[in-house]
Each structure stands twice: as C-alpha cells, then as structure tokens.
mmCIF file with all atom_site columns, C-alpha atoms in Angstrom:
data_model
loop_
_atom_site.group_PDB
_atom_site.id
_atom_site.type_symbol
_atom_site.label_atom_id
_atom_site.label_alt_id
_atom_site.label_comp_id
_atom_site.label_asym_id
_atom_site.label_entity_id
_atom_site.label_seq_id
_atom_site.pdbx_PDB_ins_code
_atom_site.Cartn_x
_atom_site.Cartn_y
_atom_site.Cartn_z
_atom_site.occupancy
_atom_site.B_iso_or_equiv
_atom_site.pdbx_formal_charge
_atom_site.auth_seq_id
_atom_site.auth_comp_id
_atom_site.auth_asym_id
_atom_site.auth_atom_id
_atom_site.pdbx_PDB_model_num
ATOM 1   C CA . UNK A 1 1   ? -28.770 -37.478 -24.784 1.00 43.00 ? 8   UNK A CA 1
ATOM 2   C CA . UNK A 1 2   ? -26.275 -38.114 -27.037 1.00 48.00 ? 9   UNK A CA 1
ATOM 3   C CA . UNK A 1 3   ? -24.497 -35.479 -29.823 1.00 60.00 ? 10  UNK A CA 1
ATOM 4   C CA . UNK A 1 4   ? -25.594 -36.149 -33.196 1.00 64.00 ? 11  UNK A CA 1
ATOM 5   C CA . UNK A 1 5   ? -22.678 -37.413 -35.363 1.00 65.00 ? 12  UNK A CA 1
ATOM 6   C CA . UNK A 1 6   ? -22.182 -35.416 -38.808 1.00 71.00 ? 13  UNK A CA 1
ATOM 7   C CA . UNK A 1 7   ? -21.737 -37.360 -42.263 1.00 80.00 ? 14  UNK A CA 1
ATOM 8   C CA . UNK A 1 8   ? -19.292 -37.948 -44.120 1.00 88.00 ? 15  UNK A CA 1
ATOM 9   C CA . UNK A 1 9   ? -20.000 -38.837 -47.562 1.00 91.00 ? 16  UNK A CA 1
ATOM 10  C CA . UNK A 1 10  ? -18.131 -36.486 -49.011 1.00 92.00 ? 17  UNK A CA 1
ATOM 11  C CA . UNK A 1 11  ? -14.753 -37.196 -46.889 1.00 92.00 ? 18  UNK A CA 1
ATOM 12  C CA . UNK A 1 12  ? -15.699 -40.920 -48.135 1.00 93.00 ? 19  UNK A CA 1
ATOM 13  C CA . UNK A 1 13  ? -15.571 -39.729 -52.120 1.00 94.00 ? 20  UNK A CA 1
ATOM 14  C CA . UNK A 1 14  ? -12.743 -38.278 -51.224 1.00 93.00 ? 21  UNK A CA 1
ATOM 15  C CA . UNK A 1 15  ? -10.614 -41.107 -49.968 1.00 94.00 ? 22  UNK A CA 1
ATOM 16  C CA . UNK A 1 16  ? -11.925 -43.240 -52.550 1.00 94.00 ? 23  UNK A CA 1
ATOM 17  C CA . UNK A 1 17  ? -10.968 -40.952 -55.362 1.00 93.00 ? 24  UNK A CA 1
ATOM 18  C CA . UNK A 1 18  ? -7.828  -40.720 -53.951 1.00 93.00 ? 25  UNK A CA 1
ATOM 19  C CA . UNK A 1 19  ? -7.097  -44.560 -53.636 1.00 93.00 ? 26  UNK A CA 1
ATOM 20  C CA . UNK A 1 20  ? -6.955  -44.312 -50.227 1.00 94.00 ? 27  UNK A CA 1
ATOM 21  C CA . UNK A 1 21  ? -10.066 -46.182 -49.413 1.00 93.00 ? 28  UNK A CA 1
ATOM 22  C CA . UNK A 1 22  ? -9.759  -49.637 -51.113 1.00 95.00 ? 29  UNK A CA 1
ATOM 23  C CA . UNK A 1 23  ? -12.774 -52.175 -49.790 1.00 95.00 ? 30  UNK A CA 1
ATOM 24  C CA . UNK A 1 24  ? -12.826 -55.903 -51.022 1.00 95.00 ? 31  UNK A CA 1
ATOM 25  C CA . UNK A 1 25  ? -15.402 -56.464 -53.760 1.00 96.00 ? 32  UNK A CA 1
ATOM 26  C CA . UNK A 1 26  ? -17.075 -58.851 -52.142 1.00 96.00 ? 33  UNK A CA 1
ATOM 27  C CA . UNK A 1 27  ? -17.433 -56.884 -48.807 1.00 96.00 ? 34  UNK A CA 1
ATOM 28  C CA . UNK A 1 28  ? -17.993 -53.766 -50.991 1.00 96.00 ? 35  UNK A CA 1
ATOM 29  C CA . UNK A 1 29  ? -20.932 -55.249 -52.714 1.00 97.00 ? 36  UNK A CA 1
ATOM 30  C CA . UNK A 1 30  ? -22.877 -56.631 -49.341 1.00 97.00 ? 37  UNK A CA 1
ATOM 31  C CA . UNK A 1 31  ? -21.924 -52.704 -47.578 1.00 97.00 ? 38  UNK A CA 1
ATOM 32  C CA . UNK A 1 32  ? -23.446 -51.322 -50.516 1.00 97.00 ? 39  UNK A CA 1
ATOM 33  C CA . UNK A 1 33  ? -26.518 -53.504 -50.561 1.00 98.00 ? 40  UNK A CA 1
ATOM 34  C CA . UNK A 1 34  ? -26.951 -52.779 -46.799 1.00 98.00 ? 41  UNK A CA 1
ATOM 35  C CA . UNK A 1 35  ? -26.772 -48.910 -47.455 1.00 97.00 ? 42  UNK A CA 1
ATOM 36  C CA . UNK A 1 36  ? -29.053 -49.582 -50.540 1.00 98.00 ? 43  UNK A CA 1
ATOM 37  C CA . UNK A 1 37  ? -31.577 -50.883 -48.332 1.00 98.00 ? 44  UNK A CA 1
ATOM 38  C CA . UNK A 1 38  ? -31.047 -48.019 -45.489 1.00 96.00 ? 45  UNK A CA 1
ATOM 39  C CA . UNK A 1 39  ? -31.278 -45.693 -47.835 1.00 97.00 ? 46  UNK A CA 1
ATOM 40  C CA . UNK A 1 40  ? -35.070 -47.227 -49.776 1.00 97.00 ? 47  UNK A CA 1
ATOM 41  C CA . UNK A 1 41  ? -36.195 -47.514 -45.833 1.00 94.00 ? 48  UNK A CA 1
ATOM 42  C CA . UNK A 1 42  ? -34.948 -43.760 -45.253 1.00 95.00 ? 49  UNK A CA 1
ATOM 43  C CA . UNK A 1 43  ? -36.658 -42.603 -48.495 1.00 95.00 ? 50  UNK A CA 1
ATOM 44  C CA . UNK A 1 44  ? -40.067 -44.714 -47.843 1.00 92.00 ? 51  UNK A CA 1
ATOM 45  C CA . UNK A 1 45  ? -40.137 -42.615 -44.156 1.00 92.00 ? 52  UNK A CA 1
ATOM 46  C CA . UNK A 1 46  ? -39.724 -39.629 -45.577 1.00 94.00 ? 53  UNK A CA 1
ATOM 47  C CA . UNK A 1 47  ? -42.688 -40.126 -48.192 1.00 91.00 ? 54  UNK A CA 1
ATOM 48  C CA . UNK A 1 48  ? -44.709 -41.043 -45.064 1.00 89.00 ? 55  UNK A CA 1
ATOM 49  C CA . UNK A 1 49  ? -43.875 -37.813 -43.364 1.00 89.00 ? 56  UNK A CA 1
ATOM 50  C CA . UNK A 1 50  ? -44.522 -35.749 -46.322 1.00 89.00 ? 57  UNK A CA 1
ATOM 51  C CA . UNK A 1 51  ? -48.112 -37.437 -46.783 1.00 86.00 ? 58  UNK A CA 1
ATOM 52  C CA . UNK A 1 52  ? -48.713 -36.992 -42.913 1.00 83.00 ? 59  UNK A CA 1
ATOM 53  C CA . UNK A 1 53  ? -47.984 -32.933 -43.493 1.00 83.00 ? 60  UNK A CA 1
ATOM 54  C CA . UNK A 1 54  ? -50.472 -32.870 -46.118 1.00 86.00 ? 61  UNK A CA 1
ATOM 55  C CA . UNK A 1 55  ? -53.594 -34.247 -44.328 1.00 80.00 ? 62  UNK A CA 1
ATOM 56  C CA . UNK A 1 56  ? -55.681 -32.105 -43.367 1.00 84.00 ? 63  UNK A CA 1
ATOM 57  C CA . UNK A 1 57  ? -56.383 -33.496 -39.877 1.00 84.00 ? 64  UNK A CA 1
ATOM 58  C CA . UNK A 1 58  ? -53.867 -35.407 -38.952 1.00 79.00 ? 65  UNK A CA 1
ATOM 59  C CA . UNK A 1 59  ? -54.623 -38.803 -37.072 1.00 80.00 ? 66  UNK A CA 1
ATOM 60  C CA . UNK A 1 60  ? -53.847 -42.583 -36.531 1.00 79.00 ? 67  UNK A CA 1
ATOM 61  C CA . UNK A 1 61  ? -57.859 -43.273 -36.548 1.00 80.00 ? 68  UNK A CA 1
ATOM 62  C CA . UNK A 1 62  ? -58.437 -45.571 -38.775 1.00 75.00 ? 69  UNK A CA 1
ATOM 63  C CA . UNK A 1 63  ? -55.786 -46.848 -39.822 1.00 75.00 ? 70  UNK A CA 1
ATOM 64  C CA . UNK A 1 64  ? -54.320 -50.677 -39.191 1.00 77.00 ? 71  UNK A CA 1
ATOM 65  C CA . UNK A 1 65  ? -52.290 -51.309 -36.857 1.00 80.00 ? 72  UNK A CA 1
ATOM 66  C CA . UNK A 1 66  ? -48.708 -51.834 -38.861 1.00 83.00 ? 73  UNK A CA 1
ATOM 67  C CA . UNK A 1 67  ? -49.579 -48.767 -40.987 1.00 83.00 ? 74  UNK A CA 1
ATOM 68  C CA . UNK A 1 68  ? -50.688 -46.922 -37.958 1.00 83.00 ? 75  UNK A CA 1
ATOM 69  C CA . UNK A 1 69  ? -46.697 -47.999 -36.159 1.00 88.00 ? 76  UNK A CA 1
ATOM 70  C CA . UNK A 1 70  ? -45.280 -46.525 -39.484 1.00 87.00 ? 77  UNK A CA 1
ATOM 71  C CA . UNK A 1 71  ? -46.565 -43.733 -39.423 1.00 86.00 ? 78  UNK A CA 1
ATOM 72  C CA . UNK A 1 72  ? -46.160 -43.050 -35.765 1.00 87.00 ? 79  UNK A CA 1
ATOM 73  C CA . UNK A 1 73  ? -42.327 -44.214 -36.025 1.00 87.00 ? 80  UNK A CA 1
ATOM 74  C CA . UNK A 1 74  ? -41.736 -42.048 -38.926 1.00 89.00 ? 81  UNK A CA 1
ATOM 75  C CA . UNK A 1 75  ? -43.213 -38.594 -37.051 1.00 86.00 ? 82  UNK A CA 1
ATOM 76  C CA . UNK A 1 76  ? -41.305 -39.605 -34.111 1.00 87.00 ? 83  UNK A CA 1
ATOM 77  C CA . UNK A 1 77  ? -38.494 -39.439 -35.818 1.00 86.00 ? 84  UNK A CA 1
ATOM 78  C CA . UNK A 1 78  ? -38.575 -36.768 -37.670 1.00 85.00 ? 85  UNK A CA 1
ATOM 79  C CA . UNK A 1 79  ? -39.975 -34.737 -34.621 1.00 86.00 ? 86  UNK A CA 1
ATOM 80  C CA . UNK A 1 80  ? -37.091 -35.910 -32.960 1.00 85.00 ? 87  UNK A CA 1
ATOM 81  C CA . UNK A 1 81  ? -34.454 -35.423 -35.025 1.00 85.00 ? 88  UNK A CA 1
ATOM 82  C CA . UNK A 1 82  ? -35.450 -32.609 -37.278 1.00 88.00 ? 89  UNK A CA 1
ATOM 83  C CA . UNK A 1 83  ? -33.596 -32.824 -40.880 1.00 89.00 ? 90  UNK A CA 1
ATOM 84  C CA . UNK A 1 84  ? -31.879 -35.810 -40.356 1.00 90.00 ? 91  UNK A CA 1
ATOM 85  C CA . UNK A 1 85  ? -33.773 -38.028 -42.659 1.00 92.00 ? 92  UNK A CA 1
ATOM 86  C CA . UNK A 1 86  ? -33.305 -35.705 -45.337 1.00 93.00 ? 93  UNK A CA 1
ATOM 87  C CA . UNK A 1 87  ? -29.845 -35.230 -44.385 1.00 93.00 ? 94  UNK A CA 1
ATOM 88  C CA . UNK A 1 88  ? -29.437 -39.415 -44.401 1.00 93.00 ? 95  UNK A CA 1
ATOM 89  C CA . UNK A 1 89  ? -31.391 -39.290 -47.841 1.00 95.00 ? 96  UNK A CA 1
ATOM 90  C CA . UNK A 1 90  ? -28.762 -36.677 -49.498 1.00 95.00 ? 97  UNK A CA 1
ATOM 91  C CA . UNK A 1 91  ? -25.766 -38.241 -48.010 1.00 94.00 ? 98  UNK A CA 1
ATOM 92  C CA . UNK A 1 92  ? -26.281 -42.344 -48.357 1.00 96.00 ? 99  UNK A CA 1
ATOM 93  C CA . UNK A 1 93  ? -25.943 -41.804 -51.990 1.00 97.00 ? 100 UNK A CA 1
ATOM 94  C CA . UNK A 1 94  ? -22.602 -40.608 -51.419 1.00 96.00 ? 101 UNK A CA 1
ATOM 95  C CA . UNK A 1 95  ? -21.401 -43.377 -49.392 1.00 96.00 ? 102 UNK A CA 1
ATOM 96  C CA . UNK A 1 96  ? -22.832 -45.656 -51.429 1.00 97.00 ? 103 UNK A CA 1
ATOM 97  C CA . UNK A 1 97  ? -20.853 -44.272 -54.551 1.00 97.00 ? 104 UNK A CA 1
ATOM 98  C CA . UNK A 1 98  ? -17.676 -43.985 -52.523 1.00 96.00 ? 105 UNK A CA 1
ATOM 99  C CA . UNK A 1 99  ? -17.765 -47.640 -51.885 1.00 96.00 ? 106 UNK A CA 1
ATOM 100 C CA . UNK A 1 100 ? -18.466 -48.545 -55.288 1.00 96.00 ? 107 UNK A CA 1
ATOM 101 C CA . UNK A 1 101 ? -15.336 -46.894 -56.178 1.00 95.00 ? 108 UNK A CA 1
ATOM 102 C CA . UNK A 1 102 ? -12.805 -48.199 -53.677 1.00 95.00 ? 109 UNK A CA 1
ATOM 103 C CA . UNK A 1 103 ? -14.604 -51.596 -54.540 1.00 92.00 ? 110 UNK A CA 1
ATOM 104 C CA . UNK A 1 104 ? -11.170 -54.061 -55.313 1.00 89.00 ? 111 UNK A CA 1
ATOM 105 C CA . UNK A 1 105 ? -11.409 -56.734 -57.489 1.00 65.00 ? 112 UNK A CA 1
#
C-alpha cells in the first residue's frame, strides 16, 4: 500500500504570495476549474457520508442502482482513508486561491 501524500495548500499560498508561483491565466483558469469541480465532487461525498451516519439502519436496500454505487463508493472511501475527504475539503480551497493569485495575465 502506498504512503498517503500530505497537502500543501498552504506551501502553495505561500509561493504565490511571494511571486514565486506565477501560472499562465489561461492554464490558471482551466487548473482552477478542474479543482473547482474536485472539490463540489469531494463536498457532494462527504454529504453522502454524513447522511449514511445518520440512518438509523444503515443499508443499500432499496435504493437504485447509481445511488446505491454512490453511496457504497463514498463509505469505501471514507472507511478507507479516514479524514481525508475532509482533509481534501479544507485544503482544495487553498489551492484553488493560490492559483488564482499566481494567475498571469
């Protein structure tokens, strides 16, 4: 198995801030889009995970197909990577940021 690799948002805001990260806009904007996207998906699982914890009994019974995947993806995750999603959901922002400041016209 391999070793879970930290963030680094804040080393990104850092260089950024600096002026020693400098992206080009148009490479910037499509990064940040990307991580805009990661980060809805990353958000979305973590609402799934939250509603799973509340039910009483949890189960897949019932439920179609996709939604059933979902929700089994999402618990499989979390189960196997405990934290990470949140830590994903806290960071992102950061990275997103960071590239909007070394953005370059």
């Amino acid at each position: 198995m391999s070793e879970e690799q930290p963030f680094a948002g804040d080393v990104f805001l850092d260089l950024a801030g600096d002026g020693r990260l400098t992206i080009d806009a148009d490479e910037a904007d499509r990064l940040v889009a990307a991580l805009e996207r990661t980060l809805a998906a990353v958000c979305e699982r973590l609402r799934v995970i939250r509603l799973w914890r509340e039910l009483e009994t949890p189960t897949l019974d019932g439920l179609p197909g996709s939604a059933a995947q979902i929700v089994a993806d999402a618990v499989f995750q979390d189960q196997t990577g405990p934290g990470r999603l949140e830590e994903a959901a806290n960071e992102l922002p950061k990275y997103i940021l960071a590239l909007r400041q070394a953005r370059r016209l």
